[in-house]
Amino acid sequence: NAGVTQTPKFQVLKTGQSMTLQCAQDMNHNSMYWYRQDPGMGLRLIYYSASEGTTDKGEVPNGYNVSRLNKREFSLRLESAAPSQTSVYFCASTRTGSNQPQHFGDGTRLSIL
Amino acid sequence: AQSVTQLDSHVSVSEGTPVLLRCNYSSSYSPSLFWYVQHPNKGLQLLLKYTSAATLVKGINGFEAEFKKSETSFHLTKPSAHMSDAAEYFCVVSPPAGNKLTFGGGTRVLVKP
């Protein structure tokens, strides 16, 4: 009954360090997403992958890269972390088709000093 | 293009009294609309969704929402608040085809005993 699993749950980085956030889902979903959540702004889409082998930019992609490793896994990489990237990051997945709800992980809380 | 406005950033209610969370949306097509709830240090959980069937949508935990096209609103209500309803709630809009979500800024609900 795992659903969407994100690792790590917490991380503190120094400016300029790199980091990869991991996400895996066990629901056989085709589409996966990365969001960031900042106070008062809801969630904003960073990147998404509509299906295995494809990735596309969302609303706030600058400073991030992604890899859809296989159908289950979708990772988010910060190559050179900046304080503005301090946020809570959520991964989500969904079935193919219209009006499908997204299923979310519990988030990664990332602080960049 | 689509956007979502949650009219209250914070709502405070007493246990056993009604809850009303207000959401207005803007969309150039007939959207799908969702309400999600986020408890502290958790991911988002789907409460309910509207997909152009009935305008009154019932969700989990006694919540319901009414879609009013003329008012471009999708307000969330619950007749009697419980302490466990203390959380942040997000109104979300999605285009009819595809799954790129647009989130409102969130409403944080405080339930007083």
Short mmCIF file of N, CA, C and O in Angstrom, two decimals, chain A residues 10 31 33 35 37 39-45 48 57-58 90 94-107 109, chain B residues 31-32 34 36 38-46 49-51 88 90 94-106:
data_model
loop_
_atom_site.label_atom_id
_atom_site.label_comp_id
_atom_site.label_asym_id
_atom_site.label_seq_id
_atom_site.Cartn_x
_atom_site.Cartn_y
_atom_site.Cartn_z
N PHE A 10 13.94 14.80 4.45
CA PHE A 10 14.52 16.08 4.84
C PHE A 10 15.95 16.15 4.31
O PHE A 10 16.64 15.14 4.24
N SER A 31 1.93 8.71 -15.91
CA SER A 31 2.37 10.11 -15.78
C SER A 31 2.90 10.39 -14.38
O SER A 31 2.32 9.95 -13.39
N TYR A 33 4.98 13.67 -11.91
CA TYR A 33 5.12 15.11 -11.80
C TYR A 33 6.03 15.47 -10.63
O TYR A 33 6.04 14.78 -9.61
N TYR A 35 6.54 18.92 -8.16
CA TYR A 35 6.05 20.23 -7.76
C TYR A 35 6.94 20.78 -6.65
O TYR A 35 7.55 20.05 -5.90
N GLN A 37 6.34 23.50 -3.28
CA GLN A 37 5.30 24.17 -2.51
C GLN A 37 5.95 25.25 -1.66
O GLN A 37 6.81 24.97 -0.83
N PRO A 39 4.98 28.88 0.74
CA PRO A 39 3.84 29.45 1.49
C PRO A 39 3.00 30.42 0.66
O PRO A 39 3.53 31.33 0.01
N GLY A 40 1.68 30.21 0.68
CA GLY A 40 0.76 31.10 0.00
C GLY A 40 0.69 30.97 -1.50
O GLY A 40 -0.06 31.70 -2.17
N MET A 41 1.47 30.02 -2.06
CA MET A 41 1.51 29.91 -3.53
C MET A 41 0.99 28.58 -4.03
O MET A 41 1.09 28.29 -5.23
N GLY A 42 0.44 27.77 -3.18
CA GLY A 42 -0.02 26.46 -3.63
C GLY A 42 1.15 25.63 -4.11
O GLY A 42 2.29 25.80 -3.65
N LEU A 43 0.91 24.73 -5.03
CA LEU A 43 1.97 23.93 -5.64
C LEU A 43 2.20 24.42 -7.06
O LEU A 43 1.23 24.70 -7.78
N ARG A 44 3.45 24.48 -7.44
CA ARG A 44 3.79 24.89 -8.80
C ARG A 44 4.55 23.76 -9.49
O ARG A 44 5.46 23.18 -8.90
N LEU A 45 4.19 23.51 -10.72
CA LEU A 45 4.75 22.38 -11.46
C LEU A 45 6.15 22.72 -11.96
O LEU A 45 6.36 23.74 -12.62
N TYR A 48 7.25 17.52 -15.67
CA TYR A 48 6.39 16.34 -15.66
C TYR A 48 6.82 15.38 -16.74
O TYR A 48 7.56 15.75 -17.68
N LYS A 57 8.85 20.59 -19.50
CA LYS A 57 8.94 21.65 -18.50
C LYS A 57 7.56 22.06 -18.02
O LYS A 57 6.59 22.06 -18.79
N GLY A 58 7.51 22.42 -16.75
CA GLY A 58 6.30 22.99 -16.19
C GLY A 58 6.43 24.49 -16.05
O GLY A 58 7.06 25.15 -16.86
N PHE A 90 7.19 17.96 -3.90
CA PHE A 90 6.26 16.84 -3.97
C PHE A 90 6.33 16.18 -5.33
O PHE A 90 6.37 16.84 -6.36
N THR A 94 -0.19 9.79 -11.88
CA THR A 94 -1.58 9.62 -12.26
C THR A 94 -1.70 8.67 -13.44
O THR A 94 -0.74 8.49 -14.20
N ARG A 95 -2.88 8.11 -13.58
CA ARG A 95 -3.16 7.28 -14.74
C ARG A 95 -3.30 8.15 -15.98
O ARG A 95 -3.59 9.35 -15.88
N THR A 96 -3.15 7.56 -17.12
CA THR A 96 -3.40 8.25 -18.38
C THR A 96 -4.90 8.50 -18.54
O THR A 96 -5.71 7.68 -18.13
N GLY A 97 -5.24 9.66 -19.11
CA GLY A 97 -6.64 9.95 -19.35
C GLY A 97 -7.07 11.25 -18.69
O GLY A 97 -6.39 11.77 -17.82
N SER A 98 -8.24 11.74 -19.12
CA SER A 98 -8.71 13.02 -18.59
C SER A 98 -9.25 12.85 -17.18
O SER A 98 -9.73 11.77 -16.80
N ASN A 99 -9.17 13.93 -16.43
CA ASN A 99 -9.82 14.03 -15.12
C ASN A 99 -9.31 13.02 -14.10
O ASN A 99 -10.01 12.71 -13.14
N GLN A 100 -8.14 12.51 -14.32
CA GLN A 100 -7.60 11.55 -13.35
C GLN A 100 -6.96 12.30 -12.19
O GLN A 100 -6.15 13.19 -12.40
N PRO A 101 -7.31 11.96 -10.96
CA PRO A 101 -6.68 12.63 -9.82
C PRO A 101 -5.22 12.23 -9.67
O PRO A 101 -4.85 11.11 -10.05
N GLN A 102 -4.43 13.13 -9.16
CA GLN A 102 -3.03 12.82 -8.93
C GLN A 102 -2.84 12.30 -7.51
O GLN A 102 -3.52 12.73 -6.58
N HIS A 103 -1.91 11.37 -7.38
CA HIS A 103 -1.58 10.78 -6.09
C HIS A 103 -0.21 11.32 -5.67
O HIS A 103 0.74 11.24 -6.44
N PHE A 104 -0.13 11.84 -4.44
CA PHE A 104 1.06 12.55 -4.00
C PHE A 104 1.87 11.76 -2.98
O PHE A 104 1.30 11.03 -2.14
N GLY A 105 3.19 11.96 -3.02
CA GLY A 105 4.04 11.50 -1.95
C GLY A 105 3.97 12.45 -0.76
O GLY A 105 3.27 13.47 -0.81
N ASP A 106 4.72 12.13 0.29
CA ASP A 106 4.68 12.94 1.51
C ASP A 106 5.63 14.13 1.48
O ASP A 106 5.67 14.91 2.42
N GLY A 107 6.41 14.25 0.43
CA GLY A 107 7.25 15.43 0.28
C GLY A 107 8.67 15.28 0.77
O GLY A 107 8.97 14.43 1.61
N ARG A 109 11.50 17.94 2.32
CA ARG A 109 11.71 19.29 2.83
C ARG A 109 13.18 19.63 2.67
O ARG A 109 14.03 19.03 3.33
N PRO B 31 -13.65 23.10 -17.33
CA PRO B 31 -12.56 22.46 -16.60
C PRO B 31 -13.02 21.28 -15.75
O PRO B 31 -14.21 21.09 -15.52
N SER B 32 -12.06 20.52 -15.29
CA SER B 32 -12.26 19.62 -14.15
C SER B 32 -11.76 20.36 -12.92
O SER B 32 -10.79 21.10 -12.98
N PHE B 34 -10.99 20.07 -8.59
CA PHE B 34 -10.69 19.18 -7.50
C PHE B 34 -10.52 19.98 -6.20
O PHE B 34 -10.14 21.15 -6.23
N TYR B 36 -8.27 19.21 -2.71
CA TYR B 36 -7.32 18.35 -2.01
C TYR B 36 -7.14 18.88 -0.59
O TYR B 36 -7.25 20.08 -0.34
N GLN B 38 -4.38 18.76 2.79
CA GLN B 38 -3.00 18.45 3.20
C GLN B 38 -2.88 18.61 4.71
O GLN B 38 -2.99 19.71 5.24
N HIS B 39 -2.66 17.50 5.38
CA HIS B 39 -2.41 17.54 6.81
C HIS B 39 -0.92 17.81 7.04
O HIS B 39 -0.10 17.58 6.15
N PRO B 40 -0.56 18.32 8.21
CA PRO B 40 0.83 18.72 8.48
C PRO B 40 1.84 17.62 8.15
O PRO B 40 1.67 16.46 8.52
N ASN B 41 2.85 18.03 7.40
CA ASN B 41 3.97 17.14 7.03
C ASN B 41 3.52 15.93 6.21
O ASN B 41 4.15 14.87 6.25
N LYS B 42 2.44 16.10 5.49
CA LYS B 42 1.93 15.04 4.63
C LYS B 42 1.75 15.54 3.21
O LYS B 42 1.79 16.75 2.95
N GLY B 43 1.56 14.60 2.29
CA GLY B 43 1.22 14.97 0.92
C GLY B 43 -0.24 15.33 0.81
O GLY B 43 -0.97 15.39 1.79
N LEU B 44 -0.67 15.61 -0.42
CA LEU B 44 -2.04 16.02 -0.66
C LEU B 44 -2.92 14.79 -0.90
O LEU B 44 -2.53 13.85 -1.59
N GLN B 45 -4.12 14.85 -0.36
CA GLN B 45 -5.08 13.76 -0.50
C GLN B 45 -6.33 14.29 -1.19
O GLN B 45 -6.84 15.36 -0.82
N LEU B 46 -6.83 13.56 -2.16
CA LEU B 46 -8.02 13.99 -2.89
C LEU B 46 -9.25 13.92 -2.01
O LEU B 46 -9.54 12.88 -1.41
N LYS B 49 -13.87 15.46 -6.67
CA LYS B 49 -13.61 16.05 -7.98
C LYS B 49 -14.91 16.28 -8.73
O LYS B 49 -15.89 15.53 -8.57
N TYR B 50 -14.91 17.30 -9.56
CA TYR B 50 -16.03 17.61 -10.44
C TYR B 50 -15.57 17.42 -11.88
O TYR B 50 -14.54 17.95 -12.28
N THR B 51 -16.38 16.66 -12.63
CA THR B 51 -16.01 16.40 -14.02
C THR B 51 -17.20 16.50 -14.94
O THR B 51 -17.36 15.71 -15.86
N GLU B 88 -4.69 22.14 5.62
CA GLU B 88 -4.73 23.11 4.53
C GLU B 88 -5.46 22.49 3.35
O GLU B 88 -5.25 21.30 3.04
N PHE B 90 -6.72 22.80 -0.76
CA PHE B 90 -6.37 23.39 -2.05
C PHE B 90 -7.47 23.12 -3.06
O PHE B 90 -7.90 21.98 -3.24
N SER B 94 -8.09 21.70 -13.69
CA SER B 94 -7.38 20.93 -14.70
C SER B 94 -8.10 21.09 -16.02
O SER B 94 -9.34 21.16 -16.05
N PRO B 95 -7.40 21.15 -17.14
CA PRO B 95 -8.07 21.19 -18.44
C PRO B 95 -8.79 19.87 -18.69
O PRO B 95 -8.44 18.85 -18.10
N PRO B 96 -9.80 19.86 -19.59
CA PRO B 96 -10.55 18.63 -19.82
C PRO B 96 -9.71 17.50 -20.40
O PRO B 96 -9.99 16.33 -20.15
N ALA B 97 -8.69 17.84 -21.17
CA ALA B 97 -7.78 16.81 -21.67
C ALA B 97 -6.40 17.07 -21.10
O ALA B 97 -5.90 18.18 -21.16
N GLY B 98 -5.80 16.07 -20.54
CA GLY B 98 -4.50 16.28 -19.94
C GLY B 98 -4.61 16.45 -18.44
O GLY B 98 -5.69 16.61 -17.89
N ASN B 99 -3.47 16.45 -17.78
CA ASN B 99 -3.46 16.44 -16.32
C ASN B 99 -2.54 17.50 -15.72
O ASN B 99 -2.02 17.30 -14.63
N LYS B 100 -2.34 18.62 -16.39
CA LYS B 100 -1.53 19.69 -15.81
C LYS B 100 -2.41 20.52 -14.90
O LYS B 100 -3.30 21.24 -15.35
N LEU B 101 -2.17 20.41 -13.60
CA LEU B 101 -3.02 21.05 -12.61
C LEU B 101 -2.56 22.47 -12.32
O LEU B 101 -1.37 22.76 -12.34
N THR B 102 -3.53 23.34 -12.00
CA THR B 102 -3.25 24.67 -11.49
C THR B 102 -3.86 24.76 -10.10
O THR B 102 -5.06 24.53 -9.93
N PHE B 103 -3.02 25.13 -9.12
CA PHE B 103 -3.44 25.14 -7.72
C PHE B 103 -3.79 26.55 -7.26
O PHE B 103 -3.14 27.53 -7.65
N GLY B 104 -4.80 26.64 -6.39
CA GLY B 104 -5.01 27.85 -5.63
C GLY B 104 -3.95 27.98 -4.55
O GLY B 104 -3.17 27.06 -4.33
N GLY B 105 -3.95 29.13 -3.87
CA GLY B 105 -2.93 29.39 -2.87
C GLY B 105 -3.12 28.65 -1.56
O GLY B 105 -2.23 28.65 -0.72
N GLY B 106 -4.28 28.01 -1.39
CA GLY B 106 -4.54 27.24 -0.18
C GLY B 106 -5.31 28.02 0.87
O GLY B 106 -5.19 29.25 0.96
#
